[in-house]
Structures are given as C-alpha cells and as structure tokens.
Amino acid sequence: MNLRRTMALARKEALQLRRDSRSLALAFLLPVFLIVFFGYAISFDVRNLELAVLDQDRSSASRALVSAFESSGYFTIVERLERYGDVEPLLERGGARLVLAVPPDFSARLGGGRTASLQMLLDGGDANTATIAQNYAEVIVNRFALSRGPTRAAAVDVRTRVWFNETLESRNMIVPGLVAVIMSIIAAMLTALTIAREWERGTMEQLVATPVRRSEVIVGKLIPYAAIGALDVAIAAVAGIVLFDVPFRGSVALLAALTLLFLFGALGLGVFISAAVKSQVLATQAAIMATYLPALLLSGFIFSISAMPLVLRVLTHVVPARYYVTVTKGIFLKGVGMSVLWPDALAMLLFASVGLGLAYRAFHKEIA
C-alpha cells in the first residue's frame, strides 16, 4: 500500500464530503439529535403514575395512607371516586394506572389489631408498568403498616448497596448504549454511499484509470469517515455528560482506541454494502437493515441478552454493537480497563478484519 496515494484518496474523499451538505448533516447533526432525543425520550424510570382513590372509610388512617402514596413521588392522584361502580369505567378509558380502594372498616380493623384489607386495581394493558406500579404500592403499604404497628426486631438485617449506578437512573445506562447504537448506524450509512456514489456519478471510470490499488481506495475512503465518527463519539459523550449527568469514570484514551476499532469494522461493512449493490438508495436501505435492528434489539442496549431465547443469544455474538455497548457502559459507569474489556476488544478486532476483508473482496477496480 502506497501511503501517498492513500492519503491523496483520503483528501479527495474529504473534499467531496465537504461539498455534500446532506452527508455532512448526516455525519454531524443526526448523531447529536438522536442522542438528545433518545436520551430524553427513552426512560425505564416510572414516575407520576396516575392513581385514583376510593376512600370509603374517610378516617385519619385512610387519609394518612393516601398521603403516603402521594408523597412517595411515584404516584399522582388524578381522581377521587365516590362509588365502586366508577372504577371500571375509569380503567376502561385509561384514566388511571391504579385504583386504591379503602373499605369502610379499614381504621376500625387497624385500630383493633385485626387484619385491615385494601384493594388495589391495576390497568394491565401495559404489563411492565402495572408490575412496577404494584411493587411500588406494596412497598408503600408495608411501610405504612410498620409505622402503625408495634416495633419488632427483624429476623434478617438486609442492607443493599448499588454499585456503578447508585441512583438507579435509567439515563446512566441508556446514554452510553445509545452512543454505540447510533454510531453503528451512522458509520455504516455514511460509507454505504461512497462506492455507490462513484458509480452513479460516473467518476469510477477515472478512478479505474489511475494506478491506485483496491486496498488504497478502501483505506483512503475510510480515513475521513473514521475521523468524523471519532468526533461524533466525542460530541455524543460530552452531550451525555453535560446534558444528562452521566458519570465518566474510565480512560478517554481507551475509549478512543476501542472506538476506532469499532468504527473501522462498521465503516468496512458500509463499504462492502456500497461496493456490492452499486446504488445509493439500495445501499442506504441495506445499511439500515444490517445495522439498525440488530444494534437496537440484539446488542443488550434495551433488552438483556441473558433473558433472550437461546437462538437469539447465539445470534447476538455476530452483532458488533453488542461488544461496543459493553465497552461504553464499562468505561462510562464502571471505569474498567483492558483487563476486563479485552474479550470485547478482540471480538471488535475480528469484526473489523472481516468487515475490511469483505469490502476488499467486493470492490473490483474494473468496469463491467
């Protein structure tokens, strides 16, 4: 490989990219927009659940219980019902996630030392939210009951400490994973247009007439996009830290090195698609299909890989975003180094080798 010819091709690609406003917008504006949009839009934290109260007791005890729900920060009282018959219509129209029904003898039974019953009616249309709401409600009721009853020594003293994401904020988990998912999509889409653009604009004939080798064409075209991808990751990381208060505990140099390793694999995949289909429209569609759904669904970004069926768990091993998600979360939240991340680095190195190898085999410097 001749370094002078390679850098000349890289300069040509950079000049061509600078004149293409759509590609520049895709390269710089889209990652920032996606990290901000998804960072605010995606959240696994359930807050302000709509609560309706049917208080048939109307005692100080029932009012204290309702106040415990209201002050928890998880529930917002949206309606106070008068009759039991109002419950079903309210849940049918989605007016509340949970209805707390307090029977007329609640305070009497509670004061007499007997079991005081409560009824919680949940909208199970969203099973995940309903389960979380049920867990929250049970904890609040248990705390209320302990505060009213005699003090008893606990048989087991359980003390919980959360490491790495102490506040259990979902954004701390989502934003590092978003960096990986977005860059896998953007990198493949950007380079998916490179070779196809040469064919459609008729400039491939000029390139064929030059003495440059296939490897020099591929590497020369990848260099500008690798620089753009690295800059995009830096911008996304700063946005996550500044806008969402995501902690960054690891090494910047290690993140940069592993990011470049991941980017060369994703960019190589884009060049392979571009050389194989020779159409910008088809190349864009193929790049989205090859990166977006696997990176979103099979990388461990949203869904835990360990909870997937065996077939899908095996399939995730060929999704490069899986390894980069582990890298970004490990460096951002845990501050781990290469001693922990070397299996993921090795997998990304293999992926980069395969991606560049496929691009080399698919690109032929000849006119059909």
mmCIF file of C-alpha atoms in Angstrom, residues 139-278:
data_model
loop_
_atom_site.group_PDB
_atom_site.id
_atom_site.type_symbol
_atom_site.label_atom_id
_atom_site.label_comp_id
_atom_site.label_asym_id
_atom_site.label_seq_id
_atom_site.Cartn_x
_atom_site.Cartn_y
_atom_site.Cartn_z
ATOM 1 C CA VAL A 139 -43.783 -1.211 49.455
ATOM 2 C CA ILE A 140 -45.730 1.922 50.430
ATOM 3 C CA VAL A 141 -48.465 -0.119 52.144
ATOM 4 C CA ASN A 142 -45.900 -2.244 54.014
ATOM 5 C CA ARG A 143 -44.085 0.851 55.259
ATOM 6 C CA PHE A 144 -47.386 2.371 56.338
ATOM 7 C CA ALA A 145 -48.319 -0.804 58.216
ATOM 8 C CA LEU A 146 -44.959 -0.943 60.021
ATOM 9 C CA SER A 147 -45.268 2.689 61.033
ATOM 10 C CA ARG A 148 -48.652 1.958 62.643
ATOM 11 C CA GLY A 149 -47.770 -1.313 64.344
ATOM 12 C CA PRO A 150 -45.529 -2.166 67.271
ATOM 13 C CA THR A 151 -41.777 -2.238 66.705
ATOM 14 C CA ARG A 152 -40.463 -5.744 66.206
ATOM 15 C CA ALA A 153 -36.894 -6.877 65.740
ATOM 16 C CA ALA A 154 -36.184 -8.030 62.237
ATOM 17 C CA ALA A 155 -35.099 -11.617 61.826
ATOM 18 C CA VAL A 156 -32.777 -10.716 58.941
ATOM 19 C CA ASP A 157 -30.982 -7.406 58.530
ATOM 20 C CA VAL A 158 -30.684 -6.766 54.786
ATOM 21 C CA ARG A 159 -28.663 -3.769 53.661
ATOM 22 C CA THR A 160 -28.471 -3.094 49.936
ATOM 23 C CA ARG A 161 -25.815 -1.105 48.121
ATOM 24 C CA VAL A 162 -25.939 -0.408 44.392
ATOM 25 C CA TRP A 163 -22.605 -0.142 42.592
ATOM 26 C CA PHE A 164 -21.787 1.896 39.458
ATOM 27 C CA ASN A 165 -25.291 3.419 39.061
ATOM 28 C CA GLU A 166 -26.027 4.349 42.644
ATOM 29 C CA THR A 167 -29.185 6.349 41.911
ATOM 30 C CA LEU A 168 -30.539 3.657 39.550
ATOM 31 C CA GLU A 169 -31.194 6.323 36.911
ATOM 32 C CA SER A 170 -32.004 4.683 33.587
ATOM 33 C CA ARG A 171 -30.295 7.508 31.660
ATOM 34 C CA ASN A 172 -26.943 6.422 33.060
ATOM 35 C CA MET A 173 -27.499 3.081 31.370
ATOM 36 C CA ILE A 174 -29.222 4.348 28.208
ATOM 37 C CA VAL A 175 -26.848 7.121 27.072
ATOM 38 C CA PRO A 176 -23.626 5.015 26.852
ATOM 39 C CA GLY A 177 -25.566 2.328 24.999
ATOM 40 C CA LEU A 178 -27.042 4.963 22.688
ATOM 41 C CA VAL A 179 -23.545 6.040 21.651
ATOM 42 C CA ALA A 180 -22.846 2.513 20.441
ATOM 43 C CA VAL A 181 -26.166 2.048 18.645
ATOM 44 C CA ILE A 182 -26.095 5.443 16.925
ATOM 45 C CA MET A 183 -22.513 5.121 15.739
ATOM 46 C CA SER A 184 -23.078 1.651 14.318
ATOM 47 C CA ILE A 185 -25.934 3.064 12.241
ATOM 48 C CA ILE A 186 -24.257 6.327 11.198
ATOM 49 C CA ALA A 187 -20.915 4.735 10.313
ATOM 50 C CA ALA A 188 -22.435 2.104 8.061
ATOM 51 C CA MET A 189 -24.820 4.582 6.401
ATOM 52 C CA LEU A 190 -22.077 7.113 5.652
ATOM 53 C CA THR A 191 -19.744 4.686 3.929
ATOM 54 C CA ALA A 192 -22.601 2.835 2.248
ATOM 55 C CA LEU A 193 -22.757 5.794 -0.152
ATOM 56 C CA THR A 194 -19.062 6.053 -1.037
ATOM 57 C CA ILE A 195 -18.515 3.443 -3.781
ATOM 58 C CA ALA A 196 -22.124 3.623 -4.993
ATOM 59 C CA ARG A 197 -21.764 7.392 -5.416
ATOM 60 C CA GLU A 198 -18.703 6.890 -7.622
ATOM 61 C CA TRP A 199 -20.648 4.513 -9.870
ATOM 62 C CA GLU A 200 -23.747 6.716 -10.118
ATOM 63 C CA ARG A 201 -21.797 9.923 -10.805
ATOM 64 C CA GLY A 202 -19.630 8.286 -13.443
ATOM 65 C CA THR A 203 -16.354 9.016 -11.660
ATOM 66 C CA MET A 204 -15.471 5.356 -11.202
ATOM 67 C CA GLU A 205 -14.007 5.272 -14.736
ATOM 68 C CA GLN A 206 -11.488 7.950 -13.751
ATOM 69 C CA LEU A 207 -10.612 6.021 -10.595
ATOM 70 C CA VAL A 208 -10.120 2.811 -12.574
ATOM 71 C CA ALA A 209 -7.697 4.585 -14.901
ATOM 72 C CA THR A 210 -5.388 5.529 -12.026
ATOM 73 C CA PRO A 211 -2.651 3.223 -10.656
ATOM 74 C CA VAL A 212 -4.199 3.052 -7.166
ATOM 75 C CA ARG A 213 -4.799 -0.397 -5.678
ATOM 76 C CA ARG A 214 -8.060 -1.682 -4.224
ATOM 77 C CA SER A 215 -6.703 -1.570 -0.697
ATOM 78 C CA GLU A 216 -5.627 2.065 -1.156
ATOM 79 C CA VAL A 217 -9.091 3.039 -2.395
ATOM 80 C CA ILE A 218 -10.817 1.382 0.550
ATOM 81 C CA VAL A 219 -8.485 2.750 3.243
ATOM 82 C CA GLY A 220 -8.384 6.187 1.615
ATOM 83 C CA LYS A 221 -12.161 6.374 1.658
ATOM 84 C CA LEU A 222 -12.369 5.154 5.259
ATOM 85 C CA ILE A 223 -9.951 7.658 6.821
ATOM 86 C CA PRO A 224 -12.201 10.782 6.627
ATOM 87 C CA TYR A 225 -15.214 8.876 7.916
ATOM 88 C CA ALA A 226 -13.218 7.351 10.762
ATOM 89 C CA ALA A 227 -12.198 10.878 11.818
ATOM 90 C CA ILE A 228 -15.829 12.032 11.609
ATOM 91 C CA GLY A 229 -17.017 9.011 13.584
ATOM 92 C CA ALA A 230 -14.452 9.627 16.334
ATOM 93 C CA LEU A 231 -15.543 13.269 16.531
ATOM 94 C CA ASP A 232 -19.193 12.198 16.698
ATOM 95 C CA VAL A 233 -18.473 9.860 19.607
ATOM 96 C CA ALA A 234 -16.652 12.669 21.416
ATOM 97 C CA ILE A 235 -19.596 15.045 20.890
ATOM 98 C CA ALA A 236 -22.111 12.391 21.990
ATOM 99 C CA ALA A 237 -20.056 11.580 25.096
ATOM 100 C CA VAL A 238 -19.796 15.245 26.080
ATOM 101 C CA ALA A 239 -23.533 15.707 25.471
ATOM 102 C CA GLY A 240 -24.307 12.716 27.697
ATOM 103 C CA ILE A 241 -22.079 14.013 30.484
ATOM 104 C CA VAL A 242 -23.239 17.651 30.297
ATOM 105 C CA LEU A 243 -26.944 17.234 29.491
ATOM 106 C CA PHE A 244 -27.735 14.018 31.354
ATOM 107 C CA ASP A 245 -25.106 13.985 34.132
ATOM 108 C CA VAL A 246 -23.884 10.549 33.076
ATOM 109 C CA PRO A 247 -20.719 9.672 35.017
ATOM 110 C CA PHE A 248 -17.494 9.038 33.108
ATOM 111 C CA ARG A 249 -15.113 7.006 35.245
ATOM 112 C CA GLY A 250 -12.810 5.350 32.729
ATOM 113 C CA SER A 251 -9.969 6.191 30.390
ATOM 114 C CA VAL A 252 -10.511 8.597 27.491
ATOM 115 C CA ALA A 253 -7.590 7.051 25.594
ATOM 116 C CA LEU A 254 -9.008 3.533 25.944
ATOM 117 C CA LEU A 255 -12.439 4.691 24.775
ATOM 118 C CA ALA A 256 -10.842 6.417 21.767
ATOM 119 C CA ALA A 257 -8.808 3.345 20.816
ATOM 120 C CA LEU A 258 -11.703 0.903 21.075
ATOM 121 C CA THR A 259 -13.998 3.366 19.303
ATOM 122 C CA LEU A 260 -11.652 3.478 16.295
ATOM 123 C CA LEU A 261 -11.533 -0.316 16.307
ATOM 124 C CA PHE A 262 -15.319 -0.499 16.255
ATOM 125 C CA LEU A 263 -15.635 2.255 13.639
ATOM 126 C CA PHE A 264 -13.309 0.543 11.155
ATOM 127 C CA GLY A 265 -15.461 -2.574 11.340
ATOM 128 C CA ALA A 266 -18.713 -0.621 10.865
ATOM 129 C CA LEU A 267 -17.192 1.513 8.085
ATOM 130 C CA GLY A 268 -15.844 -1.591 6.353
ATOM 131 C CA LEU A 269 -19.326 -3.091 6.424
ATOM 132 C CA GLY A 270 -20.668 0.085 4.798
ATOM 133 C CA VAL A 271 -18.045 -0.035 2.037
ATOM 134 C CA PHE A 272 -18.848 -3.705 1.432
ATOM 135 C CA ILE A 273 -22.564 -2.893 1.033
ATOM 136 C CA SER A 274 -21.767 0.064 -1.227
ATOM 137 C CA ALA A 275 -19.473 -1.988 -3.475
ATOM 138 C CA ALA A 276 -21.899 -4.912 -3.630
ATOM 139 C CA VAL A 277 -25.105 -3.079 -4.629
ATOM 140 C CA LYS A 278 -23.666 -0.058 -6.543
#
